[in-house]
């Protein structure tokens, strides 16, 4: 149980275009989903916390107008990278919280974004 | 000083060796300690979690937490080539926010 999927797994786009990444909890309802970014050989950095039906909470230094997050249902959150630039190229990983005493997060397989 | 420090490696060991992976941290509010395994170009997979201090064992894996020293460890016994991956420690004070280490790349040689 507790499976999280992401789509697409890999995307290549031209500079200036927008890219949407989906995160789904497949067998549980996730009131909270998280979006992380990971650069090569670097740690996962939390970008934002997404709560179903409300606005996302962004971490310091993350541009909310550039990284649009929508959490329309208890099983789906989307991250849209708007007007993507090469420096946005990274590995984007979502996770979903299924409740529990220590707020366990289940991670998706990640989406590799390459902006040309 | 980073909140969580982890040696990035790489760490190469022969098959069957005992592997010791470690993280240190500075925030005394951390109560929950996790170890994740991440294969190349994949999402992290939870291996172990520990609440507060103590040891926890699961098969070939043992997690240790020493809150007085702000030091956590993951031991892998009888390491296998399939254990080759990046191991990330993560910590939480009990809120939603996880703080991750940079990860240690492990290579187990057949």
PDB file of C-alpha atoms in Angstrom:
ATOM      1  CA  UNK A   1       0.000   0.000   0.000  1.00  0.00           C
ATOM      2  CA  UNK A   2       0.852   3.726   0.147  1.00  0.00           C
ATOM      3  CA  UNK A   3       1.891   4.128  -3.468  1.00  0.00           C
ATOM      4  CA  UNK A   4       2.535   7.529  -4.965  1.00  0.00           C
ATOM      5  CA  UNK A   5       2.897   8.027  -8.706  1.00  0.00           C
ATOM      6  CA  UNK A   6       4.215  10.911 -10.752  1.00  0.00           C
ATOM      7  CA  UNK A   7       3.671  11.789 -14.368  1.00  0.00           C
ATOM      8  CA  UNK A   8       5.594  12.309 -16.511  1.00  0.00           C
ATOM      9  CA  UNK A   9       8.759  10.567 -15.366  1.00  0.00           C
ATOM     10  CA  UNK A  10      10.847  12.647 -17.714  1.00  0.00           C
ATOM     11  CA  UNK A  11      10.164  15.794 -19.699  1.00  0.00           C
ATOM     12  CA  UNK A  12      12.275  17.904 -22.009  1.00  0.00           C
ATOM     13  CA  UNK A  13      11.003  21.326 -22.968  1.00  0.00           C
ATOM     14  CA  UNK A  14      12.132  24.530 -24.576  1.00  0.00           C
ATOM     15  CA  UNK A  15      12.984  27.596 -22.557  1.00  0.00           C
ATOM     16  CA  UNK A  16       9.931  29.786 -21.956  1.00  0.00           C
ATOM     17  CA  UNK A  17       7.354  27.002 -22.000  1.00  0.00           C
ATOM     18  CA  UNK A  18       5.344  25.732 -19.032  1.00  0.00           C
ATOM     19  CA  UNK A  19       5.446  22.187 -17.750  1.00  0.00           C
ATOM     20  CA  UNK A  20       2.896  20.425 -15.556  1.00  0.00           C
ATOM     21  CA  UNK A  21       3.836  17.532 -13.277  1.00  0.00           C
ATOM     22  CA  UNK A  22       1.178  15.374 -11.625  1.00  0.00           C
ATOM     23  CA  UNK A  23       1.444  13.610  -8.297  1.00  0.00           C
ATOM     24  CA  UNK A  24      -1.140  11.004  -7.331  1.00  0.00           C
ATOM     25  CA  UNK A  25      -1.683   8.906  -4.238  1.00  0.00           C
ATOM     26  CA  UNK A  26      -2.965   5.647  -5.672  1.00  0.00           C
ATOM     27  CA  UNK A  27      -4.323   3.730  -2.703  1.00  0.00           C
ATOM     28  CA  UNK A  28      -4.839   6.284   0.030  1.00  0.00           C
ATOM     29  CA  UNK A  29      -6.171   9.755   0.548  1.00  0.00           C
ATOM     30  CA  UNK A  30      -3.536  12.380   1.111  1.00  0.00           C
ATOM     31  CA  UNK A  31      -4.641  15.570   2.781  1.00  0.00           C
ATOM     32  CA  UNK A  32      -1.126  16.923   2.417  1.00  0.00           C
ATOM     33  CA  UNK A  33       1.331  16.567  -0.420  1.00  0.00           C
ATOM     34  CA  UNK A  34       4.820  17.935  -0.645  1.00  0.00           C
ATOM     35  CA  UNK A  35       6.989  19.017  -3.547  1.00  0.00           C
ATOM     36  CA  UNK A  36      10.759  18.647  -3.393  1.00  0.00           C
ATOM     37  CA  UNK A  37      13.558  19.522  -5.728  1.00  0.00           C
ATOM     38  CA  UNK A  38      16.802  17.592  -5.927  1.00  0.00           C
ATOM     39  CA  UNK A  39      19.945  18.660  -7.755  1.00  0.00           C
ATOM     40  CA  UNK A  40      22.599  16.073  -8.666  1.00  0.00           C
ATOM     41  CA  UNK A  41      24.434  14.818  -5.584  1.00  0.00           C
ATOM     42  CA  UNK A  42      22.422  17.177  -3.424  1.00  0.00           C
ATOM     43  CA  UNK A  43      19.785  16.711  -0.790  1.00  0.00           C
ATOM     44  CA  UNK A  44      16.046  16.958  -1.287  1.00  0.00           C
ATOM     45  CA  UNK A  45      14.912  20.510  -0.707  1.00  0.00           C
ATOM     46  CA  UNK A  46      11.297  21.128   0.230  1.00  0.00           C
ATOM     47  CA  UNK A  47       9.713  23.604  -2.144  1.00  0.00           C
ATOM     48  CA  UNK A  48       6.136  23.743  -0.934  1.00  0.00           C
ATOM     49  CA  UNK A  49       3.437  22.008   1.049  1.00  0.00           C
ATOM     50  CA  UNK A  50       0.142  21.426  -0.668  1.00  0.00           C
ATOM     51  CA  UNK A  51      -3.097  20.964   1.255  1.00  0.00           C
ATOM     52  CA  UNK A  52      -6.238  19.787  -0.454  1.00  0.00           C
ATOM     53  CA  UNK A  53      -8.591  22.655  -1.154  1.00  0.00           C
ATOM     54  CA  UNK A  54      -6.327  25.431   0.047  1.00  0.00           C
ATOM     55  CA  UNK A  55      -3.389  27.456  -1.146  1.00  0.00           C
ATOM     56  CA  UNK A  56       0.044  25.908  -1.029  1.00  0.00           C
ATOM     57  CA  UNK A  57       2.616  27.028   1.511  1.00  0.00           C
ATOM     58  CA  UNK A  58       5.935  27.841  -0.113  1.00  0.00           C
ATOM     59  CA  UNK A  59       9.341  27.614   1.496  1.00  0.00           C
ATOM     60  CA  UNK A  60      11.513  30.683   1.696  1.00  0.00           C
ATOM     61  CA  UNK A  61      13.154  31.502  -1.598  1.00  0.00           C
ATOM     62  CA  UNK A  62      10.689  29.542  -3.759  1.00  0.00           C
ATOM     63  CA  UNK A  63       8.803  31.732  -6.241  1.00  0.00           C
ATOM     64  CA  UNK A  64       5.119  30.961  -5.952  1.00  0.00           C
ATOM     65  CA  UNK A  65       4.353  32.584  -9.311  1.00  0.00           C
ATOM     66  CA  UNK A  66       6.894  30.391 -11.023  1.00  0.00           C
ATOM     67  CA  UNK A  67       6.005  27.119  -9.352  1.00  0.00           C
ATOM     68  CA  UNK A  68       2.222  26.899  -9.343  1.00  0.00           C
ATOM     69  CA  UNK A  69       0.765  24.199  -7.143  1.00  0.00           C
ATOM     70  CA  UNK A  70      -2.797  22.949  -7.218  1.00  0.00           C
ATOM     71  CA  UNK A  71      -4.216  20.295  -4.897  1.00  0.00           C
ATOM     72  CA  UNK A  72      -7.695  19.807  -6.281  1.00  0.00           C
ATOM     73  CA  UNK A  73      -8.508  16.457  -4.688  1.00  0.00           C
ATOM     74  CA  UNK A  74      -7.335  14.140  -1.942  1.00  0.00           C
ATOM     75  CA  UNK A  75      -5.386  12.074  -4.444  1.00  0.00           C
ATOM     76  CA  UNK A  76      -3.946  14.617  -6.871  1.00  0.00           C
ATOM     77  CA  UNK A  77      -1.568  17.547  -6.678  1.00  0.00           C
ATOM     78  CA  UNK A  78       0.020  19.285  -9.648  1.00  0.00           C
ATOM     79  CA  UNK A  79       3.153  21.388  -9.965  1.00  0.00           C
ATOM     80  CA  UNK A  80       3.394  23.705 -12.951  1.00  0.00           C
ATOM     81  CA  UNK A  81       6.754  25.216 -13.763  1.00  0.00           C
ATOM     82  CA  UNK A  82       5.891  28.379 -15.645  1.00  0.00           C
ATOM     83  CA  UNK A  83       8.170  29.991 -18.217  1.00  0.00           C
ATOM     84  CA  UNK A  84      10.801  27.373 -17.580  1.00  0.00           C
ATOM     85  CA  UNK A  85      14.480  28.230 -17.928  1.00  0.00           C
ATOM     86  CA  UNK A  86      17.547  25.982 -18.033  1.00  0.00           C
ATOM     87  CA  UNK A  87      18.249  26.669 -14.353  1.00  0.00           C
ATOM     88  CA  UNK A  88      14.897  25.038 -13.550  1.00  0.00           C
ATOM     89  CA  UNK A  89      16.272  21.744 -14.849  1.00  0.00           C
ATOM     90  CA  UNK A  90      16.186  19.380 -11.904  1.00  0.00           C
ATOM     91  CA  UNK A  91      14.641  16.265 -10.398  1.00  0.00           C
ATOM     92  CA  UNK A  92      11.237  17.064  -8.908  1.00  0.00           C
ATOM     93  CA  UNK A  93       9.842  14.646  -6.340  1.00  0.00           C
ATOM     94  CA  UNK A  94       6.490  14.711  -4.624  1.00  0.00           C
ATOM     95  CA  UNK A  95       5.439  12.970  -1.450  1.00  0.00           C
ATOM     96  CA  UNK A  96       2.119  12.412   0.235  1.00  0.00           C
ATOM     97  CA  UNK A  97       1.284  12.214   3.895  1.00  0.00           C
ATOM     98  CA  UNK A  98      -0.935   9.354   4.929  1.00  0.00           C
ATOM     99  CA  UNK A  99      -1.275  10.325   8.557  1.00  0.00           C
ATOM    100  CA  UNK A 100       0.264   8.385  11.394  1.00  0.00           C
ATOM    101  CA  UNK A 101       2.122   9.234  14.540  1.00  0.00           C
ATOM    102  CA  UNK A 102       5.194  10.561  12.836  1.00  0.00           C
ATOM    103  CA  UNK A 103       3.638  12.048   9.743  1.00  0.00           C
ATOM    104  CA  UNK A 104       5.192   9.491   7.411  1.00  0.00           C
ATOM    105  CA  UNK A 105       5.601  10.685   3.871  1.00  0.00           C
ATOM    106  CA  UNK A 106       5.523   8.359   0.881  1.00  0.00           C
ATOM    107  CA  UNK A 107       7.543   9.502  -2.074  1.00  0.00           C
ATOM    108  CA  UNK A 108       6.826   9.361  -5.755  1.00  0.00           C
ATOM    109  CA  UNK A 109       9.384   8.145  -8.318  1.00  0.00           C
ATOM    110  CA  UNK A 110      10.311  11.678  -9.369  1.00  0.00           C
ATOM    111  CA  UNK A 111      10.174  13.677 -12.591  1.00  0.00           C
ATOM    112  CA  UNK A 112      13.325  14.720 -14.383  1.00  0.00           C
ATOM    113  CA  UNK A 113      12.862  18.080 -16.053  1.00  0.00           C
ATOM    114  CA  UNK A 114      15.322  19.262 -18.662  1.00  0.00           C
ATOM    115  CA  UNK A 115      14.885  22.756 -20.063  1.00  0.00           C
ATOM    116  CA  UNK A 116      16.802  23.441 -23.252  1.00  0.00           C
TER     117      UNK A 116
ATOM    118  CA  UNK B   1      26.317  24.986  10.020  1.00  0.00           C
ATOM    119  CA  UNK B   2      23.798  22.797   8.202  1.00  0.00           C
ATOM    120  CA  UNK B   3      20.997  21.333  10.282  1.00  0.00           C
ATOM    121  CA  UNK B   4      21.873  17.850   9.070  1.00  0.00           C
ATOM    122  CA  UNK B   5      25.329  16.720   7.988  1.00  0.00           C
ATOM    123  CA  UNK B   6      25.973  13.553   6.047  1.00  0.00           C
ATOM    124  CA  UNK B   7      29.157  12.365   4.363  1.00  0.00           C
ATOM    125  CA  UNK B   8      28.368  12.179   0.631  1.00  0.00           C
ATOM    126  CA  UNK B   9      30.816   9.356  -0.004  1.00  0.00           C
ATOM    127  CA  UNK B  10      31.098   7.498  -2.276  1.00  0.00           C
ATOM    128  CA  UNK B  11      31.589   4.497  -0.029  1.00  0.00           C
ATOM    129  CA  UNK B  12      32.754   1.275  -1.672  1.00  0.00           C
ATOM    130  CA  UNK B  13      32.670  -2.005   0.227  1.00  0.00           C
ATOM    131  CA  UNK B  14      33.027  -5.678  -0.742  1.00  0.00           C
ATOM    132  CA  UNK B  15      29.981  -7.902  -0.765  1.00  0.00           C
ATOM    133  CA  UNK B  16      29.217  -9.267   2.688  1.00  0.00           C
ATOM    134  CA  UNK B  17      30.754  -6.330   4.555  1.00  0.00           C
ATOM    135  CA  UNK B  18      29.039  -4.448   7.348  1.00  0.00           C
ATOM    136  CA  UNK B  19      28.242  -0.928   6.256  1.00  0.00           C
ATOM    137  CA  UNK B  20      27.958   1.991   8.656  1.00  0.00           C
ATOM    138  CA  UNK B  21      26.231   5.168   7.510  1.00  0.00           C
ATOM    139  CA  UNK B  22      25.965   8.221   9.737  1.00  0.00           C
ATOM    140  CA  UNK B  23      24.383  11.629  10.120  1.00  0.00           C
ATOM    141  CA  UNK B  24      24.882  14.364  12.652  1.00  0.00           C
ATOM    142  CA  UNK B  25      22.441  17.135  13.374  1.00  0.00           C
ATOM    143  CA  UNK B  26      22.265  20.355  15.303  1.00  0.00           C
ATOM    144  CA  UNK B  27      18.544  20.808  16.077  1.00  0.00           C
ATOM    145  CA  UNK B  28      17.711  19.262  19.437  1.00  0.00           C
ATOM    146  CA  UNK B  29      13.986  19.451  18.591  1.00  0.00           C
ATOM    147  CA  UNK B  30      14.254  16.564  16.134  1.00  0.00           C
ATOM    148  CA  UNK B  31      12.305  13.571  17.454  1.00  0.00           C
ATOM    149  CA  UNK B  32      11.754  11.426  14.373  1.00  0.00           C
ATOM    150  CA  UNK B  33      14.647   9.973  12.428  1.00  0.00           C
ATOM    151  CA  UNK B  34      14.323   8.233   9.078  1.00  0.00           C
ATOM    152  CA  UNK B  35      16.580   6.473   6.639  1.00  0.00           C
ATOM    153  CA  UNK B  36      15.681   6.370   2.976  1.00  0.00           C
ATOM    154  CA  UNK B  37      17.244   4.459   0.107  1.00  0.00           C
ATOM    155  CA  UNK B  38      17.268   6.089  -3.297  1.00  0.00           C
ATOM    156  CA  UNK B  39      18.265   4.326  -6.468  1.00  0.00           C
ATOM    157  CA  UNK B  40      19.484   6.375  -9.388  1.00  0.00           C
ATOM    158  CA  UNK B  41      16.716   8.500 -10.931  1.00  0.00           C
ATOM    159  CA  UNK B  42      14.104   7.119  -8.518  1.00  0.00           C
ATOM    160  CA  UNK B  43      12.215   8.481  -5.561  1.00  0.00           C
ATOM    161  CA  UNK B  44      13.338   7.773  -1.977  1.00  0.00           C
ATOM    162  CA  UNK B  45      12.099   4.592  -0.332  1.00  0.00           C
ATOM    163  CA  UNK B  46      11.661   4.466   3.445  1.00  0.00           C
ATOM    164  CA  UNK B  47      13.922   1.888   5.085  1.00  0.00           C
ATOM    165  CA  UNK B  48      13.762   2.637   8.774  1.00  0.00           C
ATOM    166  CA  UNK B  49      12.321   5.148  11.175  1.00  0.00           C
ATOM    167  CA  UNK B  50      13.055   5.678  14.826  1.00  0.00           C
ATOM    168  CA  UNK B  51      11.338   7.836  17.376  1.00  0.00           C
ATOM    169  CA  UNK B  52      13.636   9.464  19.922  1.00  0.00           C
ATOM    170  CA  UNK B  53      16.733   7.557  21.057  1.00  0.00           C
ATOM    171  CA  UNK B  54      17.418   3.870  20.783  1.00  0.00           C
ATOM    172  CA  UNK B  55      17.950   1.061  18.330  1.00  0.00           C
ATOM    173  CA  UNK B  56      15.667  -0.540  15.796  1.00  0.00           C
ATOM    174  CA  UNK B  57      16.375  -3.637  13.764  1.00  0.00           C
ATOM    175  CA  UNK B  58      14.710  -4.871  10.594  1.00  0.00           C
ATOM    176  CA  UNK B  59      16.328  -7.781   8.843  1.00  0.00           C
ATOM    177  CA  UNK B  60      19.834  -6.771   7.785  1.00  0.00           C
ATOM    178  CA  UNK B  61      19.263  -3.143   8.771  1.00  0.00           C
ATOM    179  CA  UNK B  62      19.773  -1.564  12.194  1.00  0.00           C
ATOM    180  CA  UNK B  63      19.087   2.070  12.953  1.00  0.00           C
ATOM    181  CA  UNK B  64      20.568   3.775  15.993  1.00  0.00           C
ATOM    182  CA  UNK B  65      19.809   7.185  17.438  1.00  0.00           C
ATOM    183  CA  UNK B  66      21.909   8.908  20.066  1.00  0.00           C
ATOM    184  CA  UNK B  67      20.148  12.144  20.879  1.00  0.00           C
ATOM    185  CA  UNK B  68      22.717  13.160  23.487  1.00  0.00           C
ATOM    186  CA  UNK B  69      25.376  13.216  20.761  1.00  0.00           C
ATOM    187  CA  UNK B  70      22.975  14.285  18.017  1.00  0.00           C
ATOM    188  CA  UNK B  71      24.151  11.346  15.946  1.00  0.00           C
ATOM    189  CA  UNK B  72      22.273   8.693  14.034  1.00  0.00           C
ATOM    190  CA  UNK B  73      23.519   5.596  12.259  1.00  0.00           C
ATOM    191  CA  UNK B  74      22.306   2.953   9.848  1.00  0.00           C
ATOM    192  CA  UNK B  75      24.075  -0.387   9.772  1.00  0.00           C
ATOM    193  CA  UNK B  76      23.697  -2.826   6.909  1.00  0.00           C
ATOM    194  CA  UNK B  77      24.850  -6.379   7.596  1.00  0.00           C
ATOM    195  CA  UNK B  78      25.889  -8.842   4.889  1.00  0.00           C
ATOM    196  CA  UNK B  79      25.780  -6.116   2.275  1.00  0.00           C
ATOM    197  CA  UNK B  80      24.720  -7.101  -1.238  1.00  0.00           C
ATOM    198  CA  UNK B  81      25.337  -5.493  -4.636  1.00  0.00           C
ATOM    199  CA  UNK B  82      21.614  -4.705  -4.698  1.00  0.00           C
ATOM    200  CA  UNK B  83      22.192  -2.435  -1.689  1.00  0.00           C
ATOM    201  CA  UNK B  84      24.178  -0.100  -3.950  1.00  0.00           C
ATOM    202  CA  UNK B  85      22.243   3.166  -3.814  1.00  0.00           C
ATOM    203  CA  UNK B  86      22.229   6.547  -2.147  1.00  0.00           C
ATOM    204  CA  UNK B  87      21.139   6.512   1.499  1.00  0.00           C
ATOM    205  CA  UNK B  88      19.482   9.623   2.856  1.00  0.00           C
ATOM    206  CA  UNK B  89      18.865  10.413   6.475  1.00  0.00           C
ATOM    207  CA  UNK B  90      15.877  12.610   7.290  1.00  0.00           C
ATOM    208  CA  UNK B  91      14.693  14.181  10.500  1.00  0.00           C
ATOM    209  CA  UNK B  92      11.591  15.847  11.797  1.00  0.00           C
ATOM    210  CA  UNK B  93      10.572  17.602  14.980  1.00  0.00           C
ATOM    211  CA  UNK B  94       7.101  16.126  14.588  1.00  0.00           C
ATOM    212  CA  UNK B  95       5.753  18.621  12.116  1.00  0.00           C
ATOM    213  CA  UNK B  96       5.321  17.853   8.446  1.00  0.00           C
ATOM    214  CA  UNK B  97       8.716  19.234   7.549  1.00  0.00           C
ATOM    215  CA  UNK B  98      11.513  16.774   6.921  1.00  0.00           C
ATOM    216  CA  UNK B  99      15.128  17.903   6.831  1.00  0.00           C
ATOM    217  CA  UNK B 100      17.258  15.647   4.665  1.00  0.00           C
ATOM    218  CA  UNK B 101      20.965  14.958   4.630  1.00  0.00           C
ATOM    219  CA  UNK B 102      22.799  15.156   1.325  1.00  0.00           C
ATOM    220  CA  UNK B 103      22.868  11.374   1.032  1.00  0.00           C
ATOM    221  CA  UNK B 104      25.746   8.881   1.041  1.00  0.00           C
ATOM    222  CA  UNK B 105      26.425   6.975  -2.163  1.00  0.00           C
ATOM    223  CA  UNK B 106      27.121   3.329  -1.403  1.00  0.00           C
ATOM    224  CA  UNK B 107      28.594   0.821  -3.823  1.00  0.00           C
ATOM    225  CA  UNK B 108      28.761  -2.827  -2.847  1.00  0.00           C
ATOM    226  CA  UNK B 109      31.223  -4.693  -5.020  1.00  0.00           C
ATOM    227  CA  UNK B 110      30.474  -8.272  -6.028  1.00  0.00           C
TER     228      UNK B 110
END
